[in-house]
Structure formats: structure tokens, C-alpha cells
XYZ file of N, CA, C and O in Angstrom:
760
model
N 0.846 -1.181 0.000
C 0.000 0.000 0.000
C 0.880 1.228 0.000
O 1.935 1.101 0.621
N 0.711 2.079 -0.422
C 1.225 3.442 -0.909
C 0.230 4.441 -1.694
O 0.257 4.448 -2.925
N -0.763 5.396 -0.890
C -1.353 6.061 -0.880
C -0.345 7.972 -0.725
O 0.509 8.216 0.126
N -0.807 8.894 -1.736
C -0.577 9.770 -1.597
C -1.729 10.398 -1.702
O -2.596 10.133 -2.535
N -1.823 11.886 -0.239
C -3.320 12.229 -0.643
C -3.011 13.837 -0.165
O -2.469 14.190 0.883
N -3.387 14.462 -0.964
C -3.740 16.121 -0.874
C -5.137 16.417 -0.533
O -6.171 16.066 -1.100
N -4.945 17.155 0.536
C -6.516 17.716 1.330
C -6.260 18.882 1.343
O -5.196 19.456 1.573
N -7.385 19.315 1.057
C -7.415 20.762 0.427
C -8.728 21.560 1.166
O -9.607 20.980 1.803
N -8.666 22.755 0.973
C -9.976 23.518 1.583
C -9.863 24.975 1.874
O -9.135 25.728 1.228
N -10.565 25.318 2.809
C -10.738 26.927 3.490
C -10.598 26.572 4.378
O -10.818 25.364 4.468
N -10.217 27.184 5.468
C -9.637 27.174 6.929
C -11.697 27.283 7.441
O -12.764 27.739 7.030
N -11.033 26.407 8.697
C -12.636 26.352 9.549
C -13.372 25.197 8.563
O -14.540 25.259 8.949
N -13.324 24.204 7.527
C -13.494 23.232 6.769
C -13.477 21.998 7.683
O -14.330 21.111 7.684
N -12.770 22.042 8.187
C -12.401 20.665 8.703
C -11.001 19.528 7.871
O -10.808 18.318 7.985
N -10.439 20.333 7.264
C -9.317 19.587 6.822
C -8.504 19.041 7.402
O -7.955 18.018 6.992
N -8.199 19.730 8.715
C -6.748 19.028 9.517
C -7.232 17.885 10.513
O -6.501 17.149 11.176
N -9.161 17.900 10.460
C -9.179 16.843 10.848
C -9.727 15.268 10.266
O -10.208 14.290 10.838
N -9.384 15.581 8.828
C -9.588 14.672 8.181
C -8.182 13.937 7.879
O -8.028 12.824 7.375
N -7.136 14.900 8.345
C -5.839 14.641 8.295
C -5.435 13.709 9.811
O -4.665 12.754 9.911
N -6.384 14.486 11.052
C -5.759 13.190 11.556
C -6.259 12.472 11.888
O -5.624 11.837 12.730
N -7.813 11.881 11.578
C -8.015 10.907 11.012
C -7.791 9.814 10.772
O -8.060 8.758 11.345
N -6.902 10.242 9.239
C -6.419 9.015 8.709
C -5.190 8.759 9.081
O -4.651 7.663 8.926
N -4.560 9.941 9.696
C -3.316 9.657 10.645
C -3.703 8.885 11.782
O -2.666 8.494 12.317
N -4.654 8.504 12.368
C -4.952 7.987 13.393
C -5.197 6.457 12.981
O -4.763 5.483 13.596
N -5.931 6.438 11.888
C -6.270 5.133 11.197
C -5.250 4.375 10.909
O -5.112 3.244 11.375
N -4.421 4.946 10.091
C -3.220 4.282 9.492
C -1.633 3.914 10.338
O -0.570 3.373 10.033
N -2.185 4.516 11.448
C -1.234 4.331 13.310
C -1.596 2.887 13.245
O -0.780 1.979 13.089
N -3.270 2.704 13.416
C -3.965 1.377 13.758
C -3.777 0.378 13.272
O -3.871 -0.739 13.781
N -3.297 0.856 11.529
C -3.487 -0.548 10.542
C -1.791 -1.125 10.812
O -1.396 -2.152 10.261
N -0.821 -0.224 11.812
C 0.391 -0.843 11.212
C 1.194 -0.129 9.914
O 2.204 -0.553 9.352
N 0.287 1.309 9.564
C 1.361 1.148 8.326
C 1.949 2.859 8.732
O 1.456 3.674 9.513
N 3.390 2.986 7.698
C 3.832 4.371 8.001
C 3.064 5.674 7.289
O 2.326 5.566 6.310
N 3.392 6.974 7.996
C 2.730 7.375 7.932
C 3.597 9.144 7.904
O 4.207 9.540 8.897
N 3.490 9.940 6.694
C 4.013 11.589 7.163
C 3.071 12.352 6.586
O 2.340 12.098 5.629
N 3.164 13.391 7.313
C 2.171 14.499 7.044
C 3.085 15.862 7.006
O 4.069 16.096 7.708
N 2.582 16.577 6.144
C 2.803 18.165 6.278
C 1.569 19.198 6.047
O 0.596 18.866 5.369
N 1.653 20.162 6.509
C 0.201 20.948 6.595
C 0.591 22.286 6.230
O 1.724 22.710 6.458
N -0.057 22.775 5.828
C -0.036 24.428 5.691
C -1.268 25.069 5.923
O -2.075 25.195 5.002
N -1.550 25.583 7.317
C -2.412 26.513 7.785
C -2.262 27.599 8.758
O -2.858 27.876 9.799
N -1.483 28.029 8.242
C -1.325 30.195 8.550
C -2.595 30.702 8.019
O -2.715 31.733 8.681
N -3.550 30.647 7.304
C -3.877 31.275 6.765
C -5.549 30.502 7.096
O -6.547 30.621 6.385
N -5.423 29.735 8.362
C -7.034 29.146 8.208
C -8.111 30.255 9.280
O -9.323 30.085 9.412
N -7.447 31.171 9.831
C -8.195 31.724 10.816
C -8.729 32.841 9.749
O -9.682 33.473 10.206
N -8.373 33.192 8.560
C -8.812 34.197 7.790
C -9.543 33.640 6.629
O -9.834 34.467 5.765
N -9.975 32.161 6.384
C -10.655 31.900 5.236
C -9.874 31.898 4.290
O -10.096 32.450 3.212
N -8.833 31.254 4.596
C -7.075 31.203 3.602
C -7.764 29.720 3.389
O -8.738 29.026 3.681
N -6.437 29.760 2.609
C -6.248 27.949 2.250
C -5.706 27.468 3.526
O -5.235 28.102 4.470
N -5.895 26.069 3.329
C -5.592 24.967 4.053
C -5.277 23.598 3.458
O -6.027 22.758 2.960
N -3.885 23.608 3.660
C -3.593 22.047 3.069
C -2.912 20.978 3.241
O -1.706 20.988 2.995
N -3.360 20.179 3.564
C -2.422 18.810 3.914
C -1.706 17.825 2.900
O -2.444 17.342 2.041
N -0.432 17.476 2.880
C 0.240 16.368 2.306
C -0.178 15.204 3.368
O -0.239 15.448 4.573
N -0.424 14.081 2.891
C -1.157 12.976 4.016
C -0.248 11.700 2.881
O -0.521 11.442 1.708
N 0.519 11.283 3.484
C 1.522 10.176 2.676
C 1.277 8.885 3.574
O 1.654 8.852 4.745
N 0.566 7.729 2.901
C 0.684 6.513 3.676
C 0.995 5.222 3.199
O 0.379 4.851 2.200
N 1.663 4.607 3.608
C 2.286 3.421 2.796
C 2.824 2.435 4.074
O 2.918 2.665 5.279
N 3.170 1.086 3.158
C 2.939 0.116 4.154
C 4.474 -0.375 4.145
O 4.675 -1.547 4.466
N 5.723 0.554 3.751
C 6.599 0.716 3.204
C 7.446 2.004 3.983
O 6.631 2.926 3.975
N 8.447 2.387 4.512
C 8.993 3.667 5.236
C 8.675 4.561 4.186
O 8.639 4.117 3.038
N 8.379 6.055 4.464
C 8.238 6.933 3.623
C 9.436 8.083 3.676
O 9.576 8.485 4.831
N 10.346 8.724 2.722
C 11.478 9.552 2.800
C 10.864 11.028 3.265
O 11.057 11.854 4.158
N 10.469 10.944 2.733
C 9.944 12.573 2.615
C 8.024 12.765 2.861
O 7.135 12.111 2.316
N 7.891 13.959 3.925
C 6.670 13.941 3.967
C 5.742 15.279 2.816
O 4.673 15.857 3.012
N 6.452 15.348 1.973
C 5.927 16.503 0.522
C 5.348 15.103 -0.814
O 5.740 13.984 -1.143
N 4.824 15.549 -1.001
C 3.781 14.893 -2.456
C 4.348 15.533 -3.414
O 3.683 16.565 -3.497
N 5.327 15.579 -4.351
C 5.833 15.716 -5.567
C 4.784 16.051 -6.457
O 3.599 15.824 -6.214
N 5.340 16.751 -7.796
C 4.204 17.233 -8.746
C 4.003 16.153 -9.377
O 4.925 15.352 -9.531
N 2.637 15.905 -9.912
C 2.247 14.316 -10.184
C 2.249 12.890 -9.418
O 2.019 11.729 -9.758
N 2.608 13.519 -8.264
C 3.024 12.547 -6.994
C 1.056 11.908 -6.164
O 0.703 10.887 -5.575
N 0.350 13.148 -6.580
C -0.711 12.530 -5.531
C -1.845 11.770 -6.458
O -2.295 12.057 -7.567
N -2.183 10.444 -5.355
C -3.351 9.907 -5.658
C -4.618 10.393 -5.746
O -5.369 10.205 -6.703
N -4.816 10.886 -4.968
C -6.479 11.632 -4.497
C -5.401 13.135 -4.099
O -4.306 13.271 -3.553
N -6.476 14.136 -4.750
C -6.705 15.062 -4.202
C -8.373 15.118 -3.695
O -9.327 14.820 -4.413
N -8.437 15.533 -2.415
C -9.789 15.634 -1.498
C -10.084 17.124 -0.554
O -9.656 17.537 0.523
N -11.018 17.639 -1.558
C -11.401 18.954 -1.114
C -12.604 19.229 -1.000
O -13.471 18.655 -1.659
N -12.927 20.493 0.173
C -13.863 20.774 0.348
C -14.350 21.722 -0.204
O -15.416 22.160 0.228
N -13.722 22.324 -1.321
C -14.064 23.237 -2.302
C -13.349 23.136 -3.953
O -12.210 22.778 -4.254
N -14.429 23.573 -4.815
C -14.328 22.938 -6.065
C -13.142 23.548 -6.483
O -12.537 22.843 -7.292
N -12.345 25.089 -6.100
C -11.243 26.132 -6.745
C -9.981 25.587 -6.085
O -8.848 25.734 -6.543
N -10.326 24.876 -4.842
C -9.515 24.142 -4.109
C -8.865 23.295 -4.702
O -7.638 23.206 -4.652
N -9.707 22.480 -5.416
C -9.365 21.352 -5.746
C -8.474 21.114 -6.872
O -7.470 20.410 -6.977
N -9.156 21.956 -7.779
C -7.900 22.874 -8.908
C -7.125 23.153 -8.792
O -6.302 22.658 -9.562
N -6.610 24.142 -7.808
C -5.270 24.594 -7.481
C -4.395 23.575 -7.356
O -3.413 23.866 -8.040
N -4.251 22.547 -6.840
C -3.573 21.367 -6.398
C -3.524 20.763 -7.963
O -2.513 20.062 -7.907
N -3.926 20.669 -9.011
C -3.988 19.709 -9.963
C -2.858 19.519 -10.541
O -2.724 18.456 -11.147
N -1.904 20.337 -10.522
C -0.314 19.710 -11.171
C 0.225 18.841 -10.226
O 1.429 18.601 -10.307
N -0.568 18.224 -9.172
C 0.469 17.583 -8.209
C -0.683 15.820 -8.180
O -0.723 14.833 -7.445
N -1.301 16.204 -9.221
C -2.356 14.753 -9.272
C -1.394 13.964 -10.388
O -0.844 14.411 -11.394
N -1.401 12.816 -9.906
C -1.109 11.520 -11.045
C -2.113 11.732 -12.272
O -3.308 12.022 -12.215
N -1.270 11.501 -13.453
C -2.147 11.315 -14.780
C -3.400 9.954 -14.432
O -4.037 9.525 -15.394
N -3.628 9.435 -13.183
C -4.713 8.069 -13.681
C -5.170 8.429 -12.259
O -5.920 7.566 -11.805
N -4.880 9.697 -11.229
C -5.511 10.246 -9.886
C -7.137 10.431 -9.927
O -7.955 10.297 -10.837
N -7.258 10.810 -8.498
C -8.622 11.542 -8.472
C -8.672 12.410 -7.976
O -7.762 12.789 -7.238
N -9.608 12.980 -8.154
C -10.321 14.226 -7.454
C -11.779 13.941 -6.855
O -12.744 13.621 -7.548
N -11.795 14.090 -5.589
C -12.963 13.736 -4.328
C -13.139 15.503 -4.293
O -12.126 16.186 -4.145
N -14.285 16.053 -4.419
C -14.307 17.646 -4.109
C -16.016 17.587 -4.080
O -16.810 16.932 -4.755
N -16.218 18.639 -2.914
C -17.479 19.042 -3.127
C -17.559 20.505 -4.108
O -16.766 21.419 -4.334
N -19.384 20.087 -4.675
C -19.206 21.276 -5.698
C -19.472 22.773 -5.118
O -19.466 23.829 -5.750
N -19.751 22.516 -3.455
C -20.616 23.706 -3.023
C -19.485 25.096 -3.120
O -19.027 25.114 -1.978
N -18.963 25.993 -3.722
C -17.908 26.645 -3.463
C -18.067 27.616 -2.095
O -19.183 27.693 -1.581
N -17.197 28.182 -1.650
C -16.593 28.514 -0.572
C -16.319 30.119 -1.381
O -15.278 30.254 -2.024
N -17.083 31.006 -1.311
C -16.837 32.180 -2.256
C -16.413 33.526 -0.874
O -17.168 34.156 -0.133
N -14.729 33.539 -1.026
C -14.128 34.033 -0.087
C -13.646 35.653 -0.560
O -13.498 36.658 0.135
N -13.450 35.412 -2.232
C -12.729 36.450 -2.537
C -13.351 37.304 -3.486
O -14.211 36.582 -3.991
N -13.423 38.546 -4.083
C -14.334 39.410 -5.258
C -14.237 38.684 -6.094
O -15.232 37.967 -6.209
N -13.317 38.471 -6.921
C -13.307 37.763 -8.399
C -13.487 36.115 -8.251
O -13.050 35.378 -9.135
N -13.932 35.765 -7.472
C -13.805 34.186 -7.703
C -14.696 33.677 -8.935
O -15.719 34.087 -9.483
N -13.836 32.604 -9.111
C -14.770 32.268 -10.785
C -15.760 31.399 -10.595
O -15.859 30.740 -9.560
N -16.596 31.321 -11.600
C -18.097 31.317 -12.116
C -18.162 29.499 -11.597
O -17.503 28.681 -12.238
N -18.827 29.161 -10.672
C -19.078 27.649 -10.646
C -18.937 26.976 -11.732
O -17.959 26.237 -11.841
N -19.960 27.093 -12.853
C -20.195 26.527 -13.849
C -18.857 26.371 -14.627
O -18.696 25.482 -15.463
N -17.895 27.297 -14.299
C -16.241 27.057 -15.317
C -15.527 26.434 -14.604
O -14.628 25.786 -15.139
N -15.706 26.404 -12.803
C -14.769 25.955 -12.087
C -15.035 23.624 -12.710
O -14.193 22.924 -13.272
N -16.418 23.231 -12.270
C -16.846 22.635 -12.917
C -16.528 22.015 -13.869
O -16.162 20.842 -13.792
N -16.615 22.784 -15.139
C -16.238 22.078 -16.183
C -14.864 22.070 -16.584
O -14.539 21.476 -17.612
N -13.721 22.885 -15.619
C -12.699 22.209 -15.220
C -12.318 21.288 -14.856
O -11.387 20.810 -15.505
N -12.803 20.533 -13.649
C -12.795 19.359 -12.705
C -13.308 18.621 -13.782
O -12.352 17.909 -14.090
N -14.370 18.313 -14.656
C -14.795 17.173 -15.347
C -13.813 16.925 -16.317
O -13.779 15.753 -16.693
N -12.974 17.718 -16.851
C -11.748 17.630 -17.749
C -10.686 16.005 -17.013
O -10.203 15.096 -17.689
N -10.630 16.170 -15.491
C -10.016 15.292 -15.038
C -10.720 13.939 -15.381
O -11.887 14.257 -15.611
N -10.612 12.820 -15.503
C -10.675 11.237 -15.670
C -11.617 10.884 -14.398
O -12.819 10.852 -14.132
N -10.539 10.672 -13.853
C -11.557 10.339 -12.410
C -11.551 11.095 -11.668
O -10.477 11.419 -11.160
N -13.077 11.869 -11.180
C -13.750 12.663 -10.523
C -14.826 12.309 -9.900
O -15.867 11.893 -10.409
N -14.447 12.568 -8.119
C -16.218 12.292 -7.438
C -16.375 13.831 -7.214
O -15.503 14.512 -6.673
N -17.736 14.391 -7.743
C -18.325 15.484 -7.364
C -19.520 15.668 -7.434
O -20.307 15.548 -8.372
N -19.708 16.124 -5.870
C -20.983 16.376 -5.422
C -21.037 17.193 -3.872
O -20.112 17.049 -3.071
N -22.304 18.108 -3.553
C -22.560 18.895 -3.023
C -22.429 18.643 -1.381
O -23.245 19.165 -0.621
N -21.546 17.961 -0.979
C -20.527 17.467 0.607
C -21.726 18.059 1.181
O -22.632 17.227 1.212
N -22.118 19.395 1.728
C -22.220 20.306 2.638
C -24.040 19.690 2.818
O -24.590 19.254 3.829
N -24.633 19.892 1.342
C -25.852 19.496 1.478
C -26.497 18.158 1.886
O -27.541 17.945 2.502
N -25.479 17.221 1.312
C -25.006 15.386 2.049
C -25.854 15.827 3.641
O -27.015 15.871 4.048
N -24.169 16.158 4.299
C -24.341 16.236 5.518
C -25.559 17.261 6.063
O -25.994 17.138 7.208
N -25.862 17.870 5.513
C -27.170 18.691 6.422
C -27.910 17.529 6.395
O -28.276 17.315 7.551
N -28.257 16.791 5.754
C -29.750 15.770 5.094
C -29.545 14.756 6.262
O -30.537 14.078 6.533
N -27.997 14.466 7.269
C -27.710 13.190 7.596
C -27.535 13.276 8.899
O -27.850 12.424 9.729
N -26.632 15.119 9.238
C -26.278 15.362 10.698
C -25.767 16.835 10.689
O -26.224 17.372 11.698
N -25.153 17.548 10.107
C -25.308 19.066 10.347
C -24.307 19.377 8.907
O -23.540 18.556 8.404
N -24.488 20.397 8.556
C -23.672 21.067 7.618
C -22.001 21.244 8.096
O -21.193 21.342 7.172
N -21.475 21.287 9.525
C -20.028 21.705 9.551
C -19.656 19.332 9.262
O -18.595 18.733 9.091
N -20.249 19.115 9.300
C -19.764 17.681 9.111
C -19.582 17.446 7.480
O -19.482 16.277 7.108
N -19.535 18.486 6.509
C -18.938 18.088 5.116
C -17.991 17.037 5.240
O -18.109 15.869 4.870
N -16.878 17.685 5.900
C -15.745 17.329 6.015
C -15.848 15.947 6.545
O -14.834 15.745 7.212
N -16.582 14.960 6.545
C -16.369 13.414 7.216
C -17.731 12.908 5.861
O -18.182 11.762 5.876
N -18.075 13.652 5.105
C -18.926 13.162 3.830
C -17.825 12.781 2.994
O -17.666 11.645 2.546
N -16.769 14.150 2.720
C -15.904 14.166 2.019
C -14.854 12.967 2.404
O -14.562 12.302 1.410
N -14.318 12.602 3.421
C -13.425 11.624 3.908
C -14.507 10.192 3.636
O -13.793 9.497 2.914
N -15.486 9.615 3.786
C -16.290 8.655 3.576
C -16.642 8.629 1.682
O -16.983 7.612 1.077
N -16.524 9.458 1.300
C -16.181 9.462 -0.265
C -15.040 9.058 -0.969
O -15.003 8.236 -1.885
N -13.860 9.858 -0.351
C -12.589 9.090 -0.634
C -12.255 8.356 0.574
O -11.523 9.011 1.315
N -12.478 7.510 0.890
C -12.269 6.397 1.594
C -12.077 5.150 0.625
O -11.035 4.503 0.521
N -13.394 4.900 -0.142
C -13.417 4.202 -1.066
C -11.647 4.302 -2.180
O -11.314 3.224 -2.671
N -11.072 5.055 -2.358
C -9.959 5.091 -2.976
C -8.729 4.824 -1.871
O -7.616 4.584 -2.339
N -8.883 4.856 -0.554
C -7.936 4.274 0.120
C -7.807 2.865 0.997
O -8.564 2.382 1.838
N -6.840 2.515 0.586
C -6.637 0.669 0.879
C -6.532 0.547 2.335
O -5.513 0.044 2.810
N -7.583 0.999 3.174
C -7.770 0.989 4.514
C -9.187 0.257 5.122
O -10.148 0.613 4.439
N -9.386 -0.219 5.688
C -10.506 -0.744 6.513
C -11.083 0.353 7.160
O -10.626 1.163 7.965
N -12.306 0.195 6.582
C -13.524 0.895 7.214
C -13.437 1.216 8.515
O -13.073 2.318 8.926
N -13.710 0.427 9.091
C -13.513 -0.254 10.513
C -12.070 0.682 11.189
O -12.136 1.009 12.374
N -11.313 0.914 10.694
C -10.107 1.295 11.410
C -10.449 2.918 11.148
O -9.934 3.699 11.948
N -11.259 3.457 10.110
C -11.227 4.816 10.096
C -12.215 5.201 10.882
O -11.994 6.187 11.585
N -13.478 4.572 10.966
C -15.008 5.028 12.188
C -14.288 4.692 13.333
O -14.963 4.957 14.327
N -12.906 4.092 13.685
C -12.774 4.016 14.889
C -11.744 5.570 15.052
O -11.715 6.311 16.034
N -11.184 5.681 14.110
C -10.368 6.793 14.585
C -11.645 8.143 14.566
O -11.475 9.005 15.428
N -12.616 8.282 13.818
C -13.450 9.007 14.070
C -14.147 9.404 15.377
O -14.271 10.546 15.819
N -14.678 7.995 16.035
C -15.070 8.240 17.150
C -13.776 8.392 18.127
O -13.994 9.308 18.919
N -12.495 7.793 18.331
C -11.221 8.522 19.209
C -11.530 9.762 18.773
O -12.038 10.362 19.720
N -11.483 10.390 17.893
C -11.088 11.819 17.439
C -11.888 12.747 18.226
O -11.362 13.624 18.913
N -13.466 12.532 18.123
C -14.267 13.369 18.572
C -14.787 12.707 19.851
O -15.887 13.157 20.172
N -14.338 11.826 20.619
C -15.072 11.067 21.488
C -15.030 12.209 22.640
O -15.879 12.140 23.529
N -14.168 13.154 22.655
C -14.273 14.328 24.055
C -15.495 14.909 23.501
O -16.497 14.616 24.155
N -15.676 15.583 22.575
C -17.089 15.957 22.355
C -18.631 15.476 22.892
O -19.661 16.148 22.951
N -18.350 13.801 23.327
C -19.581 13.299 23.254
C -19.820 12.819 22.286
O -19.453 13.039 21.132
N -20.938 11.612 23.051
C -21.286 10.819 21.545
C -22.478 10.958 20.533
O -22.677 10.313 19.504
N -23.291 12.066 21.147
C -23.805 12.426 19.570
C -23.017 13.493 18.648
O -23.458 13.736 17.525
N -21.851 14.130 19.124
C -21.269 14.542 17.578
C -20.395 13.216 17.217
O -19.916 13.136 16.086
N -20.120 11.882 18.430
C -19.537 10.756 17.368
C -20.483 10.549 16.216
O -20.100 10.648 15.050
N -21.739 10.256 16.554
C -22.690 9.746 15.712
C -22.665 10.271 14.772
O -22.302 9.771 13.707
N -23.093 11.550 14.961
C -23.245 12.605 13.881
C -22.046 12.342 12.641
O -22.190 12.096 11.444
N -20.694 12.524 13.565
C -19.385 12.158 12.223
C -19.687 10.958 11.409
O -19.707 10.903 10.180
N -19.863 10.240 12.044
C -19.728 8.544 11.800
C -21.147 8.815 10.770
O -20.822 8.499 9.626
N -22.683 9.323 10.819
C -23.087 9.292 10.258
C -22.875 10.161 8.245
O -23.141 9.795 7.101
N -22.366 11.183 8.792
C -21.930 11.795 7.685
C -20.635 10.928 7.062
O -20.844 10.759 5.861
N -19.864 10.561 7.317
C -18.936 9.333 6.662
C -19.481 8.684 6.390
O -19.175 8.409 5.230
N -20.817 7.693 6.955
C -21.173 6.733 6.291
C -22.185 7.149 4.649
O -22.685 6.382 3.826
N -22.163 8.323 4.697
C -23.758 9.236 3.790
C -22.949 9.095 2.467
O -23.294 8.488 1.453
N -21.143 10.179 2.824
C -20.273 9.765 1.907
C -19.534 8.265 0.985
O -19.090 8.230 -0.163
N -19.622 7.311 1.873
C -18.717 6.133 1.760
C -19.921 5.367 0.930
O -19.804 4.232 0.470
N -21.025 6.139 0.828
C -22.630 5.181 0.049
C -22.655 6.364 -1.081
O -23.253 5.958 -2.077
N -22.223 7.595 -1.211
C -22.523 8.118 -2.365
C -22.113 7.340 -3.918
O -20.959 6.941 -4.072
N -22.904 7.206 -4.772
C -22.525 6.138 -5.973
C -21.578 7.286 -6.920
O -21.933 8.464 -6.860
N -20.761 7.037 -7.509
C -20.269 7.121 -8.490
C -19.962 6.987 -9.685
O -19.008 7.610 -10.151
């Protein structure tokens, strides 16, 4: 196993905890595991982004090379773009379509869109609205991880458990709640 994965988003998304997560998961399964993050910029509705490298194999370096990642997984569609020189020619893209409209000029859904469909393999669909239907709107972020789940060579089972560790100080109806929005994602068809 050798998974490379770029998580992408707006700060306040929930990215870094989809990052540890699967950092938590992939502790469980036995396999190695580096991360790098970049969030200076999440308290202002900046980007936010994680390198998430896992393999069942030592890893050198915790950076994703250009053409280096498997999945890119975002919670916004401009997001998801930005990252695209660093996707494998046969990668994916996991992104919700709901955009995150932070800045004056941001571009037109409908172009951001028919960008992303240019890529091969693409899951896209509306994360935010998923999770309202299942357990609250800030739970995108565990629709989106239960979507690309399916592209990572991990047991189910080992990621709903790091879900509920993750949030278990919260209490267990926001476990539920996560666990339910992962499961809303991990059933979306493709």
C-alpha cells in the first residue's frame, strides 16, 4: 500500500481533521505514515492544506511531488484545482461542488466545474448538502473523507474508529453525527 493524498480547503473546513483521522487510522493498521500541513492562513478563510503520505513501506519525505498525488480531497471545487499539477495522470479528485466564495473575483461555478470534469476520475458532489440531510452542515468534512475512503486501501472499521477517538471528548452524539456523515459519503454512488 502506498497512498498519496492532498486535502485541500478553506480554513474552519475541517481539513486538519480529516488529516488526523487518517493519521490515526493508518497508526492502527500498522502502516507508516508523514504528514505536512499548511495553515497560517485558516483563521482568515485562507487555504488549508495537507500532504497525508501513507504506505505500508517507510516513507522519505513527507511533501507529495508534482504528479506525486493519488487523491486530491477537497472541500471546495477552486480548491481542488489549485492542487492539480500535483495529481497523477490516472488520480482523483474527491471535491465538493458547493464553493466557498471568499474572494471578489472568484470564478463562475459553472467554469470551475467544467474544469474538474476535464479530469478522468472525478467524485463530485454537493458534501455540505449530504451532511445537512444526515447530521449538520459543519460535518462536510467526514462526507468528504467517507467518499474518498473508497480510494484508500484501509478498513472501514479502522477509520469510524479513529473518528469516534477523534471526537469522542465531544460526546457521543457529535460521534454519531461524524460517523453518520462518513457513512452518507462512503454510500454516495459514483
Amino acid at each position: 500500500m502506498n497512498t498519496n493524498i492532498i486535502l485541500a480547503g478553506v480554513g474552519g473546513q475541517g481539513i486538519l481533521s480529516i488529516a488526523s483521522i487518517l493519521g490515526i487510522a493508518a497508526l492502527k493498521d500498522n502502516l507508516y505514515l508523514k504528514q505536512a500541513e499548511v495553515h497560517g492562513m485558516s483563521q482568515r478563510g485562507g487555504d488549508v492544506q495537507s500532504n497525508l503520505r501513507i504506505s505500508s513501506q517507510p516513507i522519505a519525505s513527507d511533501l507529495i511531488p508534482l504528479q506525486g498525488a493519488d487523491i486530491i480531497a477537497s472541500l471546495e471545487p477552486m480548491e481542488a484545482l489549485r492542487y492539480l499539477p500535483y495529481l497523477k495522470p490516472d488520480g482523483w479528485i474527491v471535491t465538493s461542488t458547493a464553493p466557498f466564495v471568499n474572494i471578489p473575483n472568484y470564478p463562475e461555478t459553472e467554469k470551475l466545474m467544467d474544469e474538474l470534469h476535464k479530469v478522468p476520475h472525478l467524485i463530485a458532489f454537493d458534501m455540505e448538502a449530504v451532511a445537512k440531510e444526515v447530521a449538520n452542515p459543519r460535518a462536510s468534512n467526514m462526507v468528504l473523507l467517507g467518499a474518498a475512503a473508497r480510494l484508500i486501501e484501509m478498513p472501514t472499521e479502522k477509520i469510524e474508529a479513529a473518528i469516534a477517538e477523534l471526537f469522542s471528548r465531544k460526546g457521543e452524539k457529535v460521534v454519531e453525527s461524524n460517523l453518520a456523515a462518513y457513512r452518507a459519503g462512503a454510500r454516495f454512488k459514483v
